[in-house]
Amino acid sequence: MENENEFTGADILLKALKDQEVDTIFGYPGGAVLPIYDAIFGQNFLKHVLVRQEAGAVHAAEGYARSSGKVGVLLVTSGPGVTNVVTGLTDALMDSIPIVCISGQVPSHLIGTDAFQECDTTGITRPCTKHNYLVKDVNKLSETIHEAFKIASSGRPGPVLIDIPKDVQFAKSKYIPKKDISFKEHRIKAGSKNVDKSFVQELVNHIKKSERPIFYVGGGCLNSGPQASQELIKLVNKTNIPITTTLHGLGCFPGEDKSSLGMLGMHGNYEANLAMNKCDLMINVGARFDDRVTGRLDAFSPDSVKFHIDIDQSSINKNVKVNFHTNTDITLTLKEINSFIESNNIELEKKDYTNWWGQINDWRKKECLHYEQGDEIIKPQHAISRLYDLTSHKDTFITTEVGQHQMWAAQYYKFSKPNRWITSGGLGTMGFGMPAAVGAQMANPDSLVIDIAGEASFLMNIQEIATAVQYKLPIKIFILNNEYMGMVRQWQELLHGSRYSESYVDALPDFKKLAESFNAVGVRAKNISELDDAINEMVSIDRPVIADIWVDKKENCFPMIPSGAAHHEMLLSKYDKENPENQEKGKVLV
Amino acid sequence: MSSTSVYPTPINAFKQSKRSVLSIIVDNEPGILARIVGLFSGRGYNIEALNVTVVDIKNNLSRITIETLGEEKVISQIIAQLEKLVPVHSATNLANLSESYEAEICLVKIEFDNNEQDQKILNFADIYRSRTVQKRQNIVVYEISGTSERINKFLDDLNTIGGIKVELVRSGPIGLGI
Ligand SMILES: Cc1ncc(C[n+]2csc(CCOP(=O)(O)OP(=O)(O)O)c2C)c(N)n1
Ligand SMILES: [Mg+2]
């Protein structure tokens, strides 16, 4: 007899997604997920976005998550469906993005028989997820899905995968709602909710004593939520301490504010890197001392007392030894610092670090982001500057691909709010930006979403233009077209004697015609006189647009701290030459 | 107090490398051992020995003991990475406890062909208080337990006897803090 309290595995999945307030799922069908697609058919709370390749689904889910603060969700079939998302899962793990990936698996009785489209999904994805599951019993399905969402979004966020064999999608069980599930604390690892008061006191004491303090802020601040940014702004304003952010920290603090030194690291600002090198107090808020940031470790900020706030215990003392640390959530900790300063009437304004700011302003006079825009060929830096000037009044989200254009975007586009800047940092995944823009536009239908792209990266997931067209997502792809894998070309020029081995992108398509063939719109700027018009046209069209911006092919991205060099050994222009000893050592690094 | 290692340490490769025994309590679920072993191989850590068994059927818990080599900084990083794994309840470096005990068990099969050898074997077996599991004409199987160091010494002593054939299996160290 049919029991009306029992549902199929596929229906349980949908109920759980509804319970988790998921309204969008990115996916691609196949044999092992047909029961789930059957359940998706004929329901209306969940919008399914059909991508063109599963890699598109996972990056779209990342873009969705980053731009909305919610968990991104995707659905793929067994075998090739799931192997196609391995890059994206790794990307989300490196950059701490909460996503849940549902994959179909061959029926339980066929597992281990090399069945058609069988692969060891949990085995393949174990090292590239925060956690993963193979659900063999339909009675465990509800609980597993709810735990997956909890794990993806708690503590340091990350990707979680649930592999569901086809027979489990058909099998029946009761549905257990989220509210009836009691999570096991040791599995969720949400981090401590208790602020470490002694850390806070110690920090405030050091701020009072210090002569040359700096905030070094990373993506953890973003993941702690918008409130973290608010508390950070309050604290910076109160203390007048300079602040630099990592690639992922951009937007946590307004980029145009006078206290902001911009981004630090390999292509960071001169003043930011020198301030890190010379500071006597470093306050790390949710950053992980990544090699792109620290440069040569033995010369990294040698004279500073280091404080580190990070919810991930394994980030503490991993690359750089710190003096004080706390694992409590950033928002809670910053809040406590602010209220400690207020309630103890500590007047930090009096201490305005005049000498320190004088020194920093001297460094600023170098104008490390200066470039010469002639009156013919478009400089890529200028293209981004104009894009910023012509779009910053709008509610804009920027995604990027990977390469020089990404670094120029980070340098010349300024962000005033968190979650507006979506880029692949840890893994550096070419082909990330366009599907991420699809995801960001799904989450923010009324905003302007622009993928700042390189022509080589764009070709890696170009099929997703069709997704944007199908769902009428008016994303803009702003290509800085230099006909080179520019970042590779730059390293070859600087480190490999200008031997440009395989870095020229030959046989490029005509991007304008390509746009048209997809039923999108193409615009082009070949020289400086056409740039503003192309940008304005791109922005004004309410459809997906590919803007093909022809830029200087040989331009390099500066400042640059070559691998193996220290912060103060930065190259500012092509006229700076690298210390040959560092060059040999750096060549073997990444 | 924990026992020190007699394993030769590649001094140049790991200047500060120390032997550590890690005790890890986990949910006994599919894939947990793969997660842990994968963490070690993926991050380039050493596993010198590994042991795993269910220790609490009611709560479905297993205890995994891993002997590893590394500088203090690396060991703390291993612990922090282990504790990030979802099914892991706790990971402890026994060396950091004020009091902990270690033991290992070894089965050793010795083939010999004359009485002189037999006498020497018997003698060592007696000194190390190993238990005879089986004795045949010219084959004997012993069980010896204790710290890894003690077992190493026993095996070293056996090796001084010429002409015998030794085959053995070791559990790897297990340990418990108090
Ligand atoms: C999937 C992938 N393969 C290779 C690389 C190595 N890589 C880094 S930047 C780059 C060139 C990118 O070229 P393009 O998209 O045109 O950007 P540009 O540097 O010219 O702005 C390459 C090949 C990568 N980051 N990702
Ligand atoms: Mg290029």
PDB file of C-alpha atoms in Angstrom, chain A residues 454-582:
ATOM      1  CA  GLY A 454      41.379  37.770 -21.346  1.00  0.00           C
ATOM      2  CA  GLU A 455      40.784  36.304 -24.779  1.00  0.00           C
ATOM      3  CA  ALA A 456      42.559  33.054 -23.894  1.00  0.00           C
ATOM      4  CA  SER A 457      40.638  32.476 -20.653  1.00  0.00           C
ATOM      5  CA  PHE A 458      37.329  33.362 -22.273  1.00  0.00           C
ATOM      6  CA  LEU A 459      37.808  30.582 -24.807  1.00  0.00           C
ATOM      7  CA  MET A 460      37.972  28.043 -21.989  1.00  0.00           C
ATOM      8  CA  ASN A 461      34.272  28.241 -21.104  1.00  0.00           C
ATOM      9  CA  ILE A 462      32.910  30.136 -24.067  1.00  0.00           C
ATOM     10  CA  GLN A 463      29.974  27.738 -24.407  1.00  0.00           C
ATOM     11  CA  GLU A 464      28.268  29.417 -21.430  1.00  0.00           C
ATOM     12  CA  ILE A 465      27.339  32.387 -23.616  1.00  0.00           C
ATOM     13  CA  ALA A 466      24.455  30.182 -24.736  1.00  0.00           C
ATOM     14  CA  THR A 467      23.330  29.846 -21.109  1.00  0.00           C
ATOM     15  CA  ALA A 468      23.354  33.621 -20.693  1.00  0.00           C
ATOM     16  CA  VAL A 469      21.355  34.023 -23.900  1.00  0.00           C
ATOM     17  CA  GLN A 470      18.805  31.330 -22.993  1.00  0.00           C
ATOM     18  CA  TYR A 471      18.054  32.835 -19.580  1.00  0.00           C
ATOM     19  CA  LYS A 472      18.232  36.435 -20.842  1.00  0.00           C
ATOM     20  CA  LEU A 473      21.051  37.259 -18.485  1.00  0.00           C
ATOM     21  CA  PRO A 474      22.515  40.561 -19.684  1.00  0.00           C
ATOM     22  CA  ILE A 475      26.078  39.817 -18.562  1.00  0.00           C
ATOM     23  CA  LYS A 476      28.921  41.754 -20.174  1.00  0.00           C
ATOM     24  CA  ILE A 477      32.183  40.146 -21.205  1.00  0.00           C
ATOM     25  CA  PHE A 478      34.826  42.837 -21.347  1.00  0.00           C
ATOM     26  CA  ILE A 479      37.810  41.249 -23.116  1.00  0.00           C
ATOM     27  CA  LEU A 480      41.209  42.879 -22.853  1.00  0.00           C
ATOM     28  CA  ASN A 481      42.328  41.296 -26.082  1.00  0.00           C
ATOM     29  CA  ASN A 482      46.128  41.216 -26.317  1.00  0.00           C
ATOM     30  CA  GLU A 483      46.305  38.068 -28.463  1.00  0.00           C
ATOM     31  CA  TYR A 484      48.604  36.585 -25.867  1.00  0.00           C
ATOM     32  CA  MET A 485      48.374  34.554 -22.760  1.00  0.00           C
ATOM     33  CA  GLY A 486      49.635  37.818 -21.404  1.00  0.00           C
ATOM     34  CA  MET A 487      50.653  36.665 -17.950  1.00  0.00           C
ATOM     35  CA  VAL A 488      52.578  33.739 -19.409  1.00  0.00           C
ATOM     36  CA  ARG A 489      54.197  36.067 -21.940  1.00  0.00           C
ATOM     37  CA  GLN A 490      55.192  38.434 -19.115  1.00  0.00           C
ATOM     38  CA  TRP A 491      56.928  35.668 -17.132  1.00  0.00           C
ATOM     39  CA  GLN A 492      58.661  34.482 -20.287  1.00  0.00           C
ATOM     40  CA  GLU A 493      59.877  38.004 -20.935  1.00  0.00           C
ATOM     41  CA  LEU A 494      61.100  38.545 -17.380  1.00  0.00           C
ATOM     42  CA  LEU A 495      62.359  35.077 -16.490  1.00  0.00           C
ATOM     43  CA  HIS A 496      62.940  33.114 -19.687  1.00  0.00           C
ATOM     44  CA  GLY A 497      64.841  35.477 -21.961  1.00  0.00           C
ATOM     45  CA  SER A 498      61.812  36.576 -23.981  1.00  0.00           C
ATOM     46  CA  ARG A 499      61.399  33.142 -25.480  1.00  0.00           C
ATOM     47  CA  TYR A 500      57.655  33.250 -26.088  1.00  0.00           C
ATOM     48  CA  SER A 501      57.055  29.553 -26.199  1.00  0.00           C
ATOM     49  CA  GLU A 502      53.419  28.769 -27.106  1.00  0.00           C
ATOM     50  CA  SER A 503      51.963  31.863 -25.460  1.00  0.00           C
ATOM     51  CA  TYR A 504      50.683  33.551 -28.600  1.00  0.00           C
ATOM     52  CA  VAL A 505      46.951  32.915 -28.999  1.00  0.00           C
ATOM     53  CA  ASP A 506      46.754  32.242 -32.693  1.00  0.00           C
ATOM     54  CA  ALA A 507      43.646  31.688 -34.783  1.00  0.00           C
ATOM     55  CA  LEU A 508      41.403  33.751 -32.530  1.00  0.00           C
ATOM     56  CA  PRO A 509      37.747  33.920 -33.494  1.00  0.00           C
ATOM     57  CA  ASP A 510      36.155  37.201 -34.503  1.00  0.00           C
ATOM     58  CA  PHE A 511      34.520  37.889 -31.127  1.00  0.00           C
ATOM     59  CA  LYS A 512      31.925  40.210 -32.597  1.00  0.00           C
ATOM     60  CA  LYS A 513      30.688  37.665 -35.099  1.00  0.00           C
ATOM     61  CA  LEU A 514      30.958  34.996 -32.438  1.00  0.00           C
ATOM     62  CA  ALA A 515      28.632  37.003 -30.194  1.00  0.00           C
ATOM     63  CA  GLU A 516      26.183  37.394 -33.018  1.00  0.00           C
ATOM     64  CA  SER A 517      26.203  33.694 -33.833  1.00  0.00           C
ATOM     65  CA  PHE A 518      25.178  33.015 -30.214  1.00  0.00           C
ATOM     66  CA  ASN A 519      22.429  35.664 -30.474  1.00  0.00           C
ATOM     67  CA  ALA A 520      24.353  37.912 -28.131  1.00  0.00           C
ATOM     68  CA  VAL A 521      25.692  41.339 -29.061  1.00  0.00           C
ATOM     69  CA  GLY A 522      29.270  42.147 -30.051  1.00  0.00           C
ATOM     70  CA  VAL A 523      30.984  45.511 -29.737  1.00  0.00           C
ATOM     71  CA  ARG A 524      34.594  46.393 -30.445  1.00  0.00           C
ATOM     72  CA  ALA A 525      37.139  49.112 -29.698  1.00  0.00           C
ATOM     73  CA  LYS A 526      40.313  49.062 -31.791  1.00  0.00           C
ATOM     74  CA  ASN A 527      41.832  52.283 -30.534  1.00  0.00           C
ATOM     75  CA  ILE A 528      41.504  54.888 -27.841  1.00  0.00           C
ATOM     76  CA  SER A 529      38.945  56.983 -29.694  1.00  0.00           C
ATOM     77  CA  GLU A 530      36.504  54.060 -29.702  1.00  0.00           C
ATOM     78  CA  LEU A 531      36.914  52.970 -26.079  1.00  0.00           C
ATOM     79  CA  ASP A 532      34.305  55.059 -24.245  1.00  0.00           C
ATOM     80  CA  ASP A 533      31.691  54.482 -26.919  1.00  0.00           C
ATOM     81  CA  ALA A 534      32.235  50.754 -26.765  1.00  0.00           C
ATOM     82  CA  ILE A 535      31.884  50.745 -22.970  1.00  0.00           C
ATOM     83  CA  ASN A 536      28.777  52.911 -23.030  1.00  0.00           C
ATOM     84  CA  GLU A 537      27.199  50.798 -25.730  1.00  0.00           C
ATOM     85  CA  MET A 538      28.018  47.606 -23.860  1.00  0.00           C
ATOM     86  CA  VAL A 539      26.429  48.897 -20.669  1.00  0.00           C
ATOM     87  CA  SER A 540      23.341  50.270 -22.370  1.00  0.00           C
ATOM     88  CA  ILE A 541      22.335  47.029 -24.105  1.00  0.00           C
ATOM     89  CA  ASP A 542      20.024  44.862 -22.033  1.00  0.00           C
ATOM     90  CA  ARG A 543      21.363  41.594 -23.432  1.00  0.00           C
ATOM     91  CA  PRO A 544      24.547  39.572 -23.118  1.00  0.00           C
ATOM     92  CA  VAL A 545      27.359  41.562 -24.728  1.00  0.00           C
ATOM     93  CA  ILE A 546      30.899  40.617 -25.719  1.00  0.00           C
ATOM     94  CA  ALA A 547      33.122  43.696 -25.883  1.00  0.00           C
ATOM     95  CA  ASP A 548      36.337  42.996 -27.767  1.00  0.00           C
ATOM     96  CA  ILE A 549      38.800  45.627 -26.582  1.00  0.00           C
ATOM     97  CA  TRP A 550      42.067  45.574 -28.500  1.00  0.00           C
ATOM     98  CA  VAL A 551      44.830  46.511 -26.132  1.00  0.00           C
ATOM     99  CA  ASP A 552      48.601  46.878 -26.236  1.00  0.00           C
ATOM    100  CA  LYS A 553      49.944  43.354 -26.814  1.00  0.00           C
ATOM    101  CA  LYS A 554      53.225  43.830 -25.010  1.00  0.00           C
ATOM    102  CA  GLU A 555      52.087  45.617 -21.878  1.00  0.00           C
ATOM    103  CA  ASN A 556      53.256  44.100 -18.586  1.00  0.00           C
ATOM    104  CA  CYS A 557      51.596  44.171 -15.222  1.00  0.00           C
ATOM    105  CA  PHE A 558      53.465  46.191 -12.596  1.00  0.00           C
ATOM    106  CA  PRO A 559      54.305  46.537  -9.776  1.00  0.00           C
ATOM    107  CA  MET A 560      55.579  43.007  -9.562  1.00  0.00           C
ATOM    108  CA  ILE A 561      57.335  41.137  -6.814  1.00  0.00           C
ATOM    109  CA  PRO A 562      58.902  38.286  -8.746  1.00  0.00           C
ATOM    110  CA  SER A 563      58.615  34.859  -7.093  1.00  0.00           C
ATOM    111  CA  GLY A 564      61.390  34.422  -4.570  1.00  0.00           C
ATOM    112  CA  ALA A 565      61.854  38.161  -4.022  1.00  0.00           C
ATOM    113  CA  ALA A 566      60.958  40.144  -0.928  1.00  0.00           C
ATOM    114  CA  HIS A 567      58.408  42.943  -0.609  1.00  0.00           C
ATOM    115  CA  HIS A 568      60.998  45.676  -0.869  1.00  0.00           C
ATOM    116  CA  GLU A 569      62.471  44.131  -4.028  1.00  0.00           C
ATOM    117  CA  MET A 570      59.488  45.070  -6.132  1.00  0.00           C
ATOM    118  CA  LEU A 571      59.784  45.905  -9.835  1.00  0.00           C
ATOM    119  CA  LEU A 572      57.860  49.042 -10.755  1.00  0.00           C
ATOM    120  CA  SER A 573      58.290  49.157 -14.502  1.00  0.00           C
ATOM    121  CA  LYS A 574      60.034  47.449 -17.357  1.00  0.00           C
ATOM    122  CA  TYR A 575      63.058  49.623 -16.624  1.00  0.00           C
ATOM    123  CA  ASP A 576      63.572  47.965 -13.219  1.00  0.00           C
ATOM    124  CA  LYS A 577      65.780  44.930 -13.444  1.00  0.00           C
ATOM    125  CA  GLU A 578      65.530  42.014 -11.124  1.00  0.00           C
ATOM    126  CA  ASN A 579      68.393  40.939  -8.933  1.00  0.00           C
ATOM    127  CA  PRO A 580      69.807  38.016 -10.997  1.00  0.00           C
ATOM    128  CA  GLU A 581      70.327  35.832  -7.961  1.00  0.00           C
ATOM    129  CA  ASN A 582      66.657  36.096  -7.019  1.00  0.00           C
TER     130      ASN A 582
END
